[in-house]
Coordinates of C-alpha atoms in Angstrom, one line a residue:
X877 CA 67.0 73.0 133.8
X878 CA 65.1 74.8 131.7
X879 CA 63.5 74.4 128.6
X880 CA 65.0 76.1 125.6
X881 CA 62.6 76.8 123.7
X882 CA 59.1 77.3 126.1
X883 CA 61.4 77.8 129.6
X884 CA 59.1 75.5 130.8
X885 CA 60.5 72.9 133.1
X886 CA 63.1 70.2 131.1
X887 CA 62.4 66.6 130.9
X888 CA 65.4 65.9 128.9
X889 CA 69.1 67.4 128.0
X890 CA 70.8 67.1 124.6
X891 CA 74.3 67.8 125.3
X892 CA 75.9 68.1 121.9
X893 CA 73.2 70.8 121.3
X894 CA 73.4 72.2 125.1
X895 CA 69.8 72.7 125.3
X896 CA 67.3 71.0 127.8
X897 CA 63.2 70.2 126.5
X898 CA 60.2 70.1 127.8
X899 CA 58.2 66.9 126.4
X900 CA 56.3 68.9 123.9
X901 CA 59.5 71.0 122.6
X902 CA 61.2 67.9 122.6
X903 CA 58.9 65.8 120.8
X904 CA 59.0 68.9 118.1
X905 CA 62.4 68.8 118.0
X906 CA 62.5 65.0 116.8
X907 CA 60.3 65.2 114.2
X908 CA 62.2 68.9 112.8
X909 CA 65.5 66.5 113.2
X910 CA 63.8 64.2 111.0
X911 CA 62.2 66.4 108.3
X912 CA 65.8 68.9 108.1
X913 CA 67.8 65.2 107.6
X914 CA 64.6 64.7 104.7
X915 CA 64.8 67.7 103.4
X916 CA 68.8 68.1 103.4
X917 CA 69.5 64.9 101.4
X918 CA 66.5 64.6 99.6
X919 CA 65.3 61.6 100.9
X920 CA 61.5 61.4 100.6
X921 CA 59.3 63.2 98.6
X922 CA 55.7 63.5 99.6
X923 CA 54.1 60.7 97.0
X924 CA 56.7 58.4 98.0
X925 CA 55.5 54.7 99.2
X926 CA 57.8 53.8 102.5
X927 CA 58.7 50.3 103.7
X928 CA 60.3 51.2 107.5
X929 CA 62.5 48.3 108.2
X930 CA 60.9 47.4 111.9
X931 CA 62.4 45.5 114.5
X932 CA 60.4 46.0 117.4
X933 CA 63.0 48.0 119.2
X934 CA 63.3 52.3 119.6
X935 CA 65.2 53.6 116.7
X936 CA 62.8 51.8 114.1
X937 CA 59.7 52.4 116.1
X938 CA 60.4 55.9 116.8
X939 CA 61.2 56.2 112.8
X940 CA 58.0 54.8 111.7
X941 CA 55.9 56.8 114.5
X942 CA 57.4 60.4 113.4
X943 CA 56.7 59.3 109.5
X944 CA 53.0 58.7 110.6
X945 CA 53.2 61.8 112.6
X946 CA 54.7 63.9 109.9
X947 CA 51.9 63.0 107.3
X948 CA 54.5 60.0 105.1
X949 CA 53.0 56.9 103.7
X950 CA 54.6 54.6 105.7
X951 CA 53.8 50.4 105.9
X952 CA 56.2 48.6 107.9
X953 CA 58.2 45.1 107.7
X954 CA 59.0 42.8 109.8
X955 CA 61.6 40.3 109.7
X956 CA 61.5 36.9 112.2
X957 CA 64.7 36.3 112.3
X958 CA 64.8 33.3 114.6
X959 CA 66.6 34.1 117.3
X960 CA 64.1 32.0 119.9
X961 CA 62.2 34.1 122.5
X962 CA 64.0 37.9 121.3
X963 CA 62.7 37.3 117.9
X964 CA 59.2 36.2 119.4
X965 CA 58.9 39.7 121.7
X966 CA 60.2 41.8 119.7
X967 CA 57.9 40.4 117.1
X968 CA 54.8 41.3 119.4
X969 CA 56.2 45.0 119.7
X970 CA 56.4 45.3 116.3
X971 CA 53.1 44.4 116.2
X972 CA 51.3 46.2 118.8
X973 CA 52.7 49.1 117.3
X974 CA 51.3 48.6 113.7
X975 CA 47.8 48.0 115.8
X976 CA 47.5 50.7 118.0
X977 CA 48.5 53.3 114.6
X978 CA 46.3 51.1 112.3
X979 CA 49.3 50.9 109.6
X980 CA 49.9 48.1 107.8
X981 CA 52.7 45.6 108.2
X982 CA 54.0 43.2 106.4
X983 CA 55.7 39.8 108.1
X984 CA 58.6 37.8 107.0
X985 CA 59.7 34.6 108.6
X986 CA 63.2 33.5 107.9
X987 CA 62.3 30.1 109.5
X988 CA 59.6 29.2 107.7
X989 CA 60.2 30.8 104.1
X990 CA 63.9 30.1 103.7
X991 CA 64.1 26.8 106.0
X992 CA 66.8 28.2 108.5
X993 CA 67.4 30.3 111.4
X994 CA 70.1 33.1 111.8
X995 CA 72.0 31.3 114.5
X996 CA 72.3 27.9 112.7
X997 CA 72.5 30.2 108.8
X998 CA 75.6 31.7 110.2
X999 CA 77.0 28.7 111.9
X1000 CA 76.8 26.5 108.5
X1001 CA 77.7 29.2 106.3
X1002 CA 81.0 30.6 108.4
X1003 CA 80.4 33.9 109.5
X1004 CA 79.4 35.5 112.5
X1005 CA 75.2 36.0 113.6
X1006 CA 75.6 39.3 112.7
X1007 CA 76.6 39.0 109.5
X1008 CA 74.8 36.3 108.2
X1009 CA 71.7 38.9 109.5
X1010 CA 72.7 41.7 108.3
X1011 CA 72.7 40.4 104.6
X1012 CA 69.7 38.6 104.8
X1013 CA 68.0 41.9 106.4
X1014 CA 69.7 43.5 103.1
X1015 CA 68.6 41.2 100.9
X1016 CA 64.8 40.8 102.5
X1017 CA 64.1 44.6 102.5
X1018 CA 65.2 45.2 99.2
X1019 CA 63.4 42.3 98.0
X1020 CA 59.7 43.3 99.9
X1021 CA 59.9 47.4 98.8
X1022 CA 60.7 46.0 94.9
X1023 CA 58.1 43.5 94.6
X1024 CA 55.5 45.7 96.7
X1025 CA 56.1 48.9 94.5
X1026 CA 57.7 50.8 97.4
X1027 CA 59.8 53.8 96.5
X1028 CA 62.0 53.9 99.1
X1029 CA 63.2 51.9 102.4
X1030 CA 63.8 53.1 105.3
X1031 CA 65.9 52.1 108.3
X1032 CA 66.4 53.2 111.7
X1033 CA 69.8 54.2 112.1
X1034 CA 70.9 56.8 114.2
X1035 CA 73.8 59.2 114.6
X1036 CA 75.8 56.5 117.7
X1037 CA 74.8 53.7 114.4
X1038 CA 76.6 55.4 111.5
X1039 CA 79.5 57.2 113.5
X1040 CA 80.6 54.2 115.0
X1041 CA 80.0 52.2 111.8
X1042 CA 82.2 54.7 110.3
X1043 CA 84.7 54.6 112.6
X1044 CA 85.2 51.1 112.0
X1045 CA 85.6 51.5 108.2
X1046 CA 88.2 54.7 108.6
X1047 CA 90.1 52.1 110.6
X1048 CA 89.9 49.8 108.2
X1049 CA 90.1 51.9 105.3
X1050 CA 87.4 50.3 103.7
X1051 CA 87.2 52.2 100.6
X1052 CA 84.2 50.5 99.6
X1053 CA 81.8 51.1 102.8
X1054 CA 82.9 54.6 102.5
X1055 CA 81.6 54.9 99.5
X1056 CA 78.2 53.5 99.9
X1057 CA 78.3 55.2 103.7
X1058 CA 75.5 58.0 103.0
X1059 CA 72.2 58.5 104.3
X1060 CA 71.0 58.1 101.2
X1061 CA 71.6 55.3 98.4
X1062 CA 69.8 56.2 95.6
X1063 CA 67.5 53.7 93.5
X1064 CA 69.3 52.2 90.9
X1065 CA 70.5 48.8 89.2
X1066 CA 67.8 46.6 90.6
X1067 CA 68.2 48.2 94.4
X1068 CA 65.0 50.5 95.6
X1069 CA 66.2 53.7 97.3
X1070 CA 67.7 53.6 100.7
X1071 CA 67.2 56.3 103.3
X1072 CA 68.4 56.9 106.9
X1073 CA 66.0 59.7 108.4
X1074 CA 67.4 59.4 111.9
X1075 CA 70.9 60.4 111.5
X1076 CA 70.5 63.3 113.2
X1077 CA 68.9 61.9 116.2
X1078 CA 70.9 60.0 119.0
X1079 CA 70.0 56.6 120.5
X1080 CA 69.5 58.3 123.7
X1081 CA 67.1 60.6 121.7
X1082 CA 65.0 58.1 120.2
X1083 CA 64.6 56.0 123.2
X1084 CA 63.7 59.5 125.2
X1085 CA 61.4 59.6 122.1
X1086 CA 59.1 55.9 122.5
X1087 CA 59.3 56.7 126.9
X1088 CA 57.7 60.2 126.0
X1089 CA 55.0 58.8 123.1
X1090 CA 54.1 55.9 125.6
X1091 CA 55.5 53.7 122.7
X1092 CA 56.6 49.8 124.0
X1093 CA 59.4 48.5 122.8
X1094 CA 61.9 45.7 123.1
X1095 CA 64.9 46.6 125.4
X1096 CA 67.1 44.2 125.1
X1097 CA 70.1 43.9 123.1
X1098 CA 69.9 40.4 120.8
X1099 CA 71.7 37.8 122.4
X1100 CA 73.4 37.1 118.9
X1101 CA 75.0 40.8 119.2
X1102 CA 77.8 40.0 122.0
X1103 CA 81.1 40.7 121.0
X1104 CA 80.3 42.5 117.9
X1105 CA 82.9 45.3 117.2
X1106 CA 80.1 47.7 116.3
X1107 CA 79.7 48.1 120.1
X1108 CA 83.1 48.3 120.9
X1109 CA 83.5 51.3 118.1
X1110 CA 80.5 52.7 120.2
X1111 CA 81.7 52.7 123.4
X1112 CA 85.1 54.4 122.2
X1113 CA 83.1 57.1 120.8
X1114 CA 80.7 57.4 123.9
X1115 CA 83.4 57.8 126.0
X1116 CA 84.6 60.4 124.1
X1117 CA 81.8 61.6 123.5
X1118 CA 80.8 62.2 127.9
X1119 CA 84.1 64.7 127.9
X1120 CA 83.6 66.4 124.3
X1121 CA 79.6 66.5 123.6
X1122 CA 79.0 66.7 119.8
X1123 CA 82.3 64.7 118.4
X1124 CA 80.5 61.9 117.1
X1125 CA 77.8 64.7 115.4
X1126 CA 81.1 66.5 113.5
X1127 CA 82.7 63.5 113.0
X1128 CA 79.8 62.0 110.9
X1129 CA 78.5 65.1 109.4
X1130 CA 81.8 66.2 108.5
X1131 CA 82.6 63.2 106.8
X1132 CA 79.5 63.7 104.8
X1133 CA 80.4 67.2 103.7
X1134 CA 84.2 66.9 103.0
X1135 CA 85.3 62.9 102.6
X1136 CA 81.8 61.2 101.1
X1137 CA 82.3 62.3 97.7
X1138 CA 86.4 61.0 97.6
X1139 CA 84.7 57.1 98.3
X1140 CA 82.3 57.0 96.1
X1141 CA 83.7 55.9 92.7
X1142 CA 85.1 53.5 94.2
X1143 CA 81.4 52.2 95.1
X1144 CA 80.3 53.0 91.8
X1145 CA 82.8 51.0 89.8
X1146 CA 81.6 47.9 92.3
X1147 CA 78.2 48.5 90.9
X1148 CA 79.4 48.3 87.3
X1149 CA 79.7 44.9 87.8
X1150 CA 76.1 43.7 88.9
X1151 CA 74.4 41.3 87.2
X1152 CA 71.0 39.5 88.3
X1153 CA 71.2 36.3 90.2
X1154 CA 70.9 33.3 88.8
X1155 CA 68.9 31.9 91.9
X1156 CA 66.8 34.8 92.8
X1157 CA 67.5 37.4 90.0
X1158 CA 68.8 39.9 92.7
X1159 CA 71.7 42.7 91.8
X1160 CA 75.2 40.7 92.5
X1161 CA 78.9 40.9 91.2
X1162 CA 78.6 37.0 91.2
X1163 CA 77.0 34.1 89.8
X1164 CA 75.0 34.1 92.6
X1165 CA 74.2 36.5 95.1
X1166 CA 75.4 36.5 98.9
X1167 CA 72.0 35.4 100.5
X1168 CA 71.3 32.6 98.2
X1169 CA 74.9 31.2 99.0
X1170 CA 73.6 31.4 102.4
X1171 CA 70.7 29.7 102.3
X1172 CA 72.0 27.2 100.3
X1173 CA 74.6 26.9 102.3
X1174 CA 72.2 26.8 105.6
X1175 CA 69.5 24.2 104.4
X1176 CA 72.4 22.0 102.9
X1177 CA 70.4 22.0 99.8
X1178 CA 72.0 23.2 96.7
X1179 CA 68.5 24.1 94.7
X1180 CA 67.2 26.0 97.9
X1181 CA 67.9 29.3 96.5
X1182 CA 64.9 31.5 96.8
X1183 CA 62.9 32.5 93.2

């Protein structure tokens, strides 16, 4: 195979566009991936201060690395989440990777800040580990970019992360989720803009991405992640996906340009409601928000909610 756009010899096919790259060509065509998804939603603008959500694995490693690459002021943070030895490596690759760029990174451990880990937060509080993480990742980033004076946060989802996430809501119908399912959030009502850069870039793409740039990362999957339906809703779409290349691509992207807008007021009305927290001041609908309940809940410690 060929390379589309030199003829040089291919390291690397993208079947939904049905063009092989060369590792130049392709590296090129990551970063144009990332600055069309920029440009099309308006997600950065060239002053802005960027917190990268980093986990030590490809998607958020590839995301800060082309934001480097692409000239963006881009720090990243890290959460320790916990989740014994996974949390410690992926940890060192986050890490590593702020070292070898010389960008700056800021740490936060769960553990020793909140007094809980995710495994015995979601066990005491009733919901499944990925749950209980996800809102604390919610809560944590939103939390670091407003008190640092970031503009804007940014997180590594890809195309397989927001097609099969929105699979899951269209067979759920959860009005809500669709609403706020954009690869932008804007800033607003105590919440610091949220942007998705990768969206037009597959997993495959962004882990062809770190192999090509010589970039580490953490391969595994987090133990705490079995059984969650978000990879069931991804296989589904990868198998259909194999037989029809670039169904999850219109799927999402046609969502965006003909459903979005339908969803959103009923997101907007759910933001009429916010109110600041009486334990941490954060934006909630309730007396207090969802990840002080949680660590109240996980410490067994009533006043533990963080200020």
């Amino acid at each position: 195979m060929k390379c589309r756009s030199c003829r040089q010899p291919a390291v690397i096919d993208v079947r939904r566009h049905n063009a092989g790259f060369c590792q130049a060509c392709f590296l090129r065509h990551c970063r144009e991936q990332v600055e069309r998804a920029i440009h099309d939603h308006d997600m950065v603008r060239a002053d802005d201060r960027i917190l990268v959500a980093v986990s030590g694995g490809k998607d958020s490693l590839a995301l800060w690395d082309i934001l480097l690459d692409l000239g963006y002021r881009a720090e990243g943070l890290y959460l320790g989440l916990g989740i014994g030895t996974y949390s410690d490596e992926s940890g060192t690759y986050a890490r590593d990777y702020a070292a070898s760029r010389g960008a700056g990174l800021i740490e936060v451990d769960i553990p020793s800040e909140y007094g809980f880990d995710i495994p015995t937060g979601a066990a005491a509080a009733r919901r499944v580990p990925c749950s209980a993480c996800g809102l604390s990742k919610r809560h944590l980033f939103n939390r670091a970019a407003v008190e640092g004076g970031y503009d804007v946060v940014a997180t590594g989802h890809n195309l397989d992360d927001e097609a099969a996430v929105l699979f899951g809501n269209v067979l759920r119908w959860d009005l809500a989720f669709l609403g706020r399912q954009r690869p932008v959030l804007p800033e607003s009502h105590g919440f610091a803009r949220k942007v998705k850069p990768l969206v037009r870039l597959g997993e495959r793409e962004t882990a062809a991405y770190c192999v090509l740039k010589g970039i580490d990362y953490i391969v595994e999957e987090c133990p705490m992640a079995e059984g969650n339906k978000h990879l069931g809703y991804k296989d589904a779409l990868n198998t259909i996906e194999v037989t029809s290349p670039g169904t999850k691509a219109a799927f999402y992207f046609s969502f965006l340009e003909h459903a979005s807008a339908l969803f959103q007021p009923v997101a907007a009305e759910e933001r009429g409601g916010l109110r600041p927290c009486a334990g941490c001041e954060a934006p909630t609908t309730a007396e207090l928000c969802a990840f002080c309940k949680l660590v109240a809940r996980a410490t067994g410690d009533p006043a533990a909610a963080p200020r």
